[in-house]
PDB file of C-alpha atoms in Angstrom:
ATOM      1  CA  MET A   1    -127.956 -22.872  93.530  1.00 61.00           C
ATOM      2  CA  VAL A   2    -127.245 -22.939  97.245  1.00 68.00           C
ATOM      3  CA  ASP A   3    -129.943 -21.244  99.354  1.00 75.00           C
ATOM      4  CA  PHE A   4    -132.061 -20.489  96.284  1.00 74.00           C
ATOM      5  CA  HIS A   5    -135.146 -20.246  98.494  1.00 72.00           C
ATOM      6  CA  LYS A   6    -133.534 -17.383 100.420  1.00 75.00           C
ATOM      7  CA  ARG A   7    -133.113 -15.345  97.230  1.00 79.00           C
ATOM      8  CA  ILE A   8    -136.791 -15.211  96.236  1.00 78.00           C
ATOM      9  CA  LEU A   9    -138.646 -11.943  96.679  1.00 76.00           C
ATOM     10  CA  PHE A  10    -142.237 -13.147  97.082  1.00 79.00           C
ATOM     11  CA  SER A  11    -145.076 -10.797  96.231  1.00 78.00           C
ATOM     12  CA  ASP A  12    -148.679 -11.063  97.286  1.00 79.00           C
ATOM     13  CA  GLU A  13    -151.573  -9.089  98.680  1.00 80.00           C
ATOM     14  CA  ALA A  14    -154.333  -9.730 101.185  1.00 83.00           C
ATOM     15  CA  HIS A  15    -157.681  -8.120 101.813  1.00 82.00           C
ATOM     16  CA  PHE A  16    -158.883  -6.924 105.219  1.00 86.00           C
ATOM     17  CA  TRP A  17    -162.419  -5.763 106.032  1.00 85.00           C
ATOM     18  CA  LEU A  18    -164.019  -3.913 108.918  1.00 85.00           C
ATOM     19  CA  ASN A  19    -167.131  -6.083 108.800  1.00 76.00           C
ATOM     20  CA  GLY A  20    -168.253  -8.680 106.348  1.00 55.00           C
ATOM     21  CA  TYR A  21    -166.809  -9.857 103.099  1.00 58.00           C
ATOM     22  CA  VAL A  22    -166.690  -7.777  99.948  1.00 54.00           C
ATOM     23  CA  ASN A  23    -166.666  -9.635  96.655  1.00 58.00           C
ATOM     24  CA  LYS A  24    -163.826  -7.776  94.973  1.00 59.00           C
ATOM     25  CA  GLN A  25    -164.954  -9.034  91.564  1.00 58.00           C
ATOM     26  CA  ASN A  26    -167.838  -6.568  91.878  1.00 54.00           C
ATOM     27  CA  CYS A  27    -165.592  -3.589  92.667  1.00 58.00           C
ATOM     28  CA  ARG A  28    -164.316  -1.414  89.851  1.00 56.00           C
ATOM     29  CA  ILE A  29    -162.117   1.625  90.246  1.00 57.00           C
ATOM     30  CA  TRP A  30    -161.801   4.076  87.386  1.00 62.00           C
ATOM     31  CA  SER A  31    -158.820   6.348  87.403  1.00 65.00           C
ATOM     32  CA  ASP A  32    -157.037   8.814  85.201  1.00 68.00           C
ATOM     33  CA  ALA A  33    -153.696   7.600  86.595  1.00 66.00           C
ATOM     34  CA  ASN A  34    -150.937   7.575  84.024  1.00 62.00           C
ATOM     35  CA  LEU A  35    -149.370   4.134  83.560  1.00 58.00           C
ATOM     36  CA  GLN A  36    -146.081   5.711  82.448  1.00 60.00           C
ATOM     37  CA  VAL A  37    -145.706   7.512  85.782  1.00 59.00           C
ATOM     38  CA  TYR A  38    -145.952   4.221  87.644  1.00 56.00           C
ATOM     39  CA  VAL A  39    -143.608   2.400  85.284  1.00 57.00           C
ATOM     40  CA  GLU A  40    -141.012   5.151  84.931  1.00 58.00           C
ATOM     41  CA  THR A  41    -140.828   6.312  88.550  1.00 58.00           C
ATOM     42  CA  PRO A  42    -139.208   3.601  90.706  1.00 58.00           C
ATOM     43  CA  LEU A  43    -139.495   4.055  94.451  1.00 56.00           C
ATOM     44  CA  HIS A  44    -135.832   3.472  95.340  1.00 55.00           C
ATOM     45  CA  PRO A  45    -133.762   3.182  92.167  1.00 57.00           C
ATOM     46  CA  GLU A  46    -130.466   4.102  93.812  1.00 57.00           C
ATOM     47  CA  LYS A  47    -130.902   1.572  96.621  1.00 55.00           C
ATOM     48  CA  THR A  48    -132.094  -1.387  94.576  1.00 56.00           C
ATOM     49  CA  ASP A  49    -129.632  -4.191  93.867  1.00 61.00           C
ATOM     50  CA  CYS A  50    -131.497  -7.113  92.357  1.00 61.00           C
ATOM     51  CA  LEU A  51    -128.547  -9.057  90.978  1.00 70.00           C
ATOM     52  CA  GLU A  52    -129.061 -11.971  93.363  1.00 80.00           C
ATOM     53  CA  LEU A  53    -132.843 -11.826  93.827  1.00 85.00           C
ATOM     54  CA  TRP A  54    -135.561 -13.744  92.049  1.00 86.00           C
ATOM     55  CA  PHE A  55    -138.962 -12.045  91.863  1.00 88.00           C
ATOM     56  CA  GLN A  56    -142.089 -14.176  92.239  1.00 86.00           C
ATOM     57  CA  GLN A  57    -145.671 -13.199  91.544  1.00 85.00           C
ATOM     58  CA  ASP A  58    -148.763 -15.240  90.847  1.00 78.00           C
ATOM     59  CA  GLY A  59    -150.456 -15.284  87.488  1.00 76.00           C
ATOM     60  CA  ALA A  60    -153.285 -12.867  88.252  1.00 78.00           C
ATOM     61  CA  THR A  61    -154.193 -10.851  85.182  1.00 79.00           C
ATOM     62  CA  CYS A  62    -153.543  -7.564  86.977  1.00 77.00           C
ATOM     63  CA  HIS A  63    -149.927  -8.660  87.574  1.00 78.00           C
ATOM     64  CA  THR A  64    -149.185  -9.760  84.041  1.00 82.00           C
ATOM     65  CA  ALA A  65    -149.844  -6.769  81.808  1.00 84.00           C
ATOM     66  CA  ARG A  66    -147.226  -6.578  79.071  1.00 86.00           C
ATOM     67  CA  ALA A  67    -145.725  -3.354  80.484  1.00 85.00           C
ATOM     68  CA  THR A  68    -145.449  -4.948  83.935  1.00 85.00           C
ATOM     69  CA  ILE A  69    -143.790  -8.124  82.667  1.00 87.00           C
ATOM     70  CA  ASP A  70    -141.407  -6.073  80.490  1.00 89.00           C
ATOM     71  CA  LEU A  71    -140.419  -3.912  83.473  1.00 86.00           C
ATOM     72  CA  LEU A  72    -139.855  -6.971  85.670  1.00 88.00           C
ATOM     73  CA  LYS A  73    -137.812  -8.694  82.946  1.00 89.00           C
ATOM     74  CA  ASP A  74    -135.689  -5.539  82.598  1.00 87.00           C
ATOM     75  CA  THR A  75    -135.125  -5.513  86.362  1.00 85.00           C
ATOM     76  CA  PHE A  76    -134.718  -9.227  87.101  1.00 88.00           C
ATOM     77  CA  GLY A  77    -133.784 -10.716  83.718  1.00 88.00           C
ATOM     78  CA  ASP A  78    -134.295 -14.481  83.742  1.00 90.00           C
ATOM     79  CA  ARG A  79    -134.903 -14.375  87.509  1.00 90.00           C
ATOM     80  CA  LEU A  80    -138.632 -13.701  87.142  1.00 89.00           C
ATOM     81  CA  ILE A  81    -141.105 -16.349  88.288  1.00 88.00           C
ATOM     82  CA  SER A  82    -144.476 -15.325  86.852  1.00 87.00           C
ATOM     83  CA  ARG A  83    -147.098 -16.149  84.289  1.00 85.00           C
ATOM     84  CA  PHE A  84    -145.552 -15.032  80.975  1.00 83.00           C
ATOM     85  CA  GLY A  85    -142.152 -14.761  82.685  1.00 83.00           C
ATOM     86  CA  PRO A  86    -138.977 -16.714  81.899  1.00 86.00           C
ATOM     87  CA  VAL A  87    -139.869 -19.136  84.718  1.00 86.00           C
ATOM     88  CA  ASN A  88    -143.578 -19.873  84.544  1.00 82.00           C
ATOM     89  CA  TRP A  89    -145.608 -19.755  87.769  1.00 80.00           C
ATOM     90  CA  PRO A  90    -147.814 -22.870  87.954  1.00 77.00           C
ATOM     91  CA  PRO A  91    -151.508 -22.025  87.460  1.00 69.00           C
ATOM     92  CA  ARG A  92    -153.851 -22.426  90.434  1.00 65.00           C
ATOM     93  CA  SER A  93    -150.916 -22.766  92.822  1.00 67.00           C
ATOM     94  CA  CYS A  94    -151.614 -20.003  95.315  1.00 60.00           C
ATOM     95  CA  ASP A  95    -150.629 -22.232  98.232  1.00 61.00           C
ATOM     96  CA  LEU A  96    -147.018 -22.430  97.060  1.00 71.00           C
ATOM     97  CA  THR A  97    -145.994 -19.143  98.661  1.00 76.00           C
ATOM     98  CA  PRO A  98    -145.252 -18.583 102.353  1.00 76.00           C
ATOM     99  CA  GLN A  99    -147.696 -15.670 102.384  1.00 77.00           C
ATOM    100  CA  ASP A 100    -150.573 -17.905 101.344  1.00 74.00           C
ATOM    101  CA  TYR A 101    -149.900 -20.918 103.526  1.00 75.00           C
ATOM    102  CA  PHE A 102    -148.750 -19.004 106.616  1.00 82.00           C
ATOM    103  CA  LEU A 103    -148.369 -15.233 106.688  1.00 85.00           C
ATOM    104  CA  TRP A 104    -151.842 -13.917 105.874  1.00 85.00           C
ATOM    105  CA  ARG A 105    -153.625 -16.362 108.187  1.00 85.00           C
ATOM    106  CA  TYR A 106    -151.221 -15.473 110.999  1.00 89.00           C
ATOM    107  CA  VAL A 107    -151.520 -11.710 110.455  1.00 90.00           C
ATOM    108  CA  LYS A 108    -155.316 -11.786 110.149  1.00 89.00           C
ATOM    109  CA  SER A 109    -155.723 -13.851 113.317  1.00 89.00           C
ATOM    110  CA  LEU A 110    -153.869 -11.162 115.286  1.00 91.00           C
ATOM    111  CA  VAL A 111    -155.390  -8.173 113.476  1.00 91.00           C
ATOM    112  CA  TYR A 112    -158.953  -9.399 113.977  1.00 89.00           C
ATOM    113  CA  ALA A 113    -158.328 -10.279 117.641  1.00 89.00           C
ATOM    114  CA  ASP A 114    -158.524  -6.509 118.249  1.00 86.00           C
ATOM    115  CA  LYS A 115    -161.844  -5.579 116.607  1.00 87.00           C
ATOM    116  CA  SER A 116    -161.479  -2.439 114.502  1.00 88.00           C
ATOM    117  CA  HIS A 117    -164.351  -0.005 114.041  1.00 89.00           C
ATOM    118  CA  THR A 118    -162.573   2.454 111.748  1.00 92.00           C
ATOM    119  CA  LEU A 119    -160.284   2.080 108.759  1.00 91.00           C
ATOM    120  CA  ASP A 120    -157.551   3.988 110.606  1.00 93.00           C
ATOM    121  CA  HIS A 121    -157.705   1.537 113.517  1.00 93.00           C
ATOM    122  CA  LEU A 122    -157.678  -1.428 111.126  1.00 92.00           C
ATOM    123  CA  GLU A 123    -154.651  -0.004 109.314  1.00 93.00           C
ATOM    124  CA  ASP A 124    -152.873   0.610 112.642  1.00 94.00           C
ATOM    125  CA  ASN A 125    -153.568  -2.996 113.673  1.00 93.00           C
ATOM    126  CA  ILE A 126    -152.194  -4.350 110.399  1.00 93.00           C
ATOM    127  CA  ARG A 127    -149.054  -2.205 110.614  1.00 94.00           C
ATOM    128  CA  ARG A 128    -148.498  -3.149 114.273  1.00 95.00           C
ATOM    129  CA  VAL A 129    -148.887  -6.884 113.679  1.00 94.00           C
ATOM    130  CA  ILE A 130    -146.558  -6.866 110.672  1.00 92.00           C
ATOM    131  CA  ALA A 131    -143.962  -4.720 112.476  1.00 94.00           C
ATOM    132  CA  ASP A 132    -143.973  -7.182 115.391  1.00 95.00           C
ATOM    133  CA  ILE A 133    -143.131 -10.193 113.211  1.00 92.00           C
ATOM    134  CA  GLN A 134    -139.650 -11.360 114.094  1.00 92.00           C
ATOM    135  CA  PRO A 135    -137.215 -12.168 111.254  1.00 88.00           C
ATOM    136  CA  GLN A 136    -136.472 -15.510 112.930  1.00 91.00           C
ATOM    137  CA  MET A 137    -140.111 -16.539 112.490  1.00 89.00           C
ATOM    138  CA  LEU A 138    -140.018 -15.763 108.779  1.00 85.00           C
ATOM    139  CA  GLU A 139    -136.703 -17.580 108.393  1.00 84.00           C
ATOM    140  CA  LYS A 140    -138.262 -20.675 109.975  1.00 86.00           C
ATOM    141  CA  VAL A 141    -141.282 -20.417 107.658  1.00 83.00           C
ATOM    142  CA  ILE A 142    -138.994 -20.209 104.612  1.00 80.00           C
ATOM    143  CA  GLU A 143    -136.894 -23.129 105.860  1.00 79.00           C
ATOM    144  CA  ASN A 144    -140.050 -25.223 106.289  1.00 76.00           C
ATOM    145  CA  TRP A 145    -141.196 -24.189 102.809  1.00 71.00           C
ATOM    146  CA  THR A 146    -138.253 -25.894 101.124  1.00 67.00           C
TER     147      THR A 146
END
């Protein structure tokens, strides 16, 4: 497929802290949130056209619950790159995504250059840095990824 790499919707997350490192394995959040509400209430159903996109996510357990994989398969069909998906994501391959080998390091270097003392300031810094990223930079990163 021509320009396959331009049709991948990468997913990832990063952690930011005000001071010090928090071992997230020690953090547990209990909630009475209803899974069905999250699964059955898409954010932008009328605007979403996924016919040409491939969705990629790593194999983290929190990403691969049966309901999540079923929803993604319903949305993307065989164009799902994930653990337990039609196209299997290689285990222990976090450095294969542009977010891991470029984006998060770049964003964090700029966010932490302006030391935040409150969560609001940290969030503002993150939003500002991400909003300032030029599409041309991301296009170059994706081109270099292939």
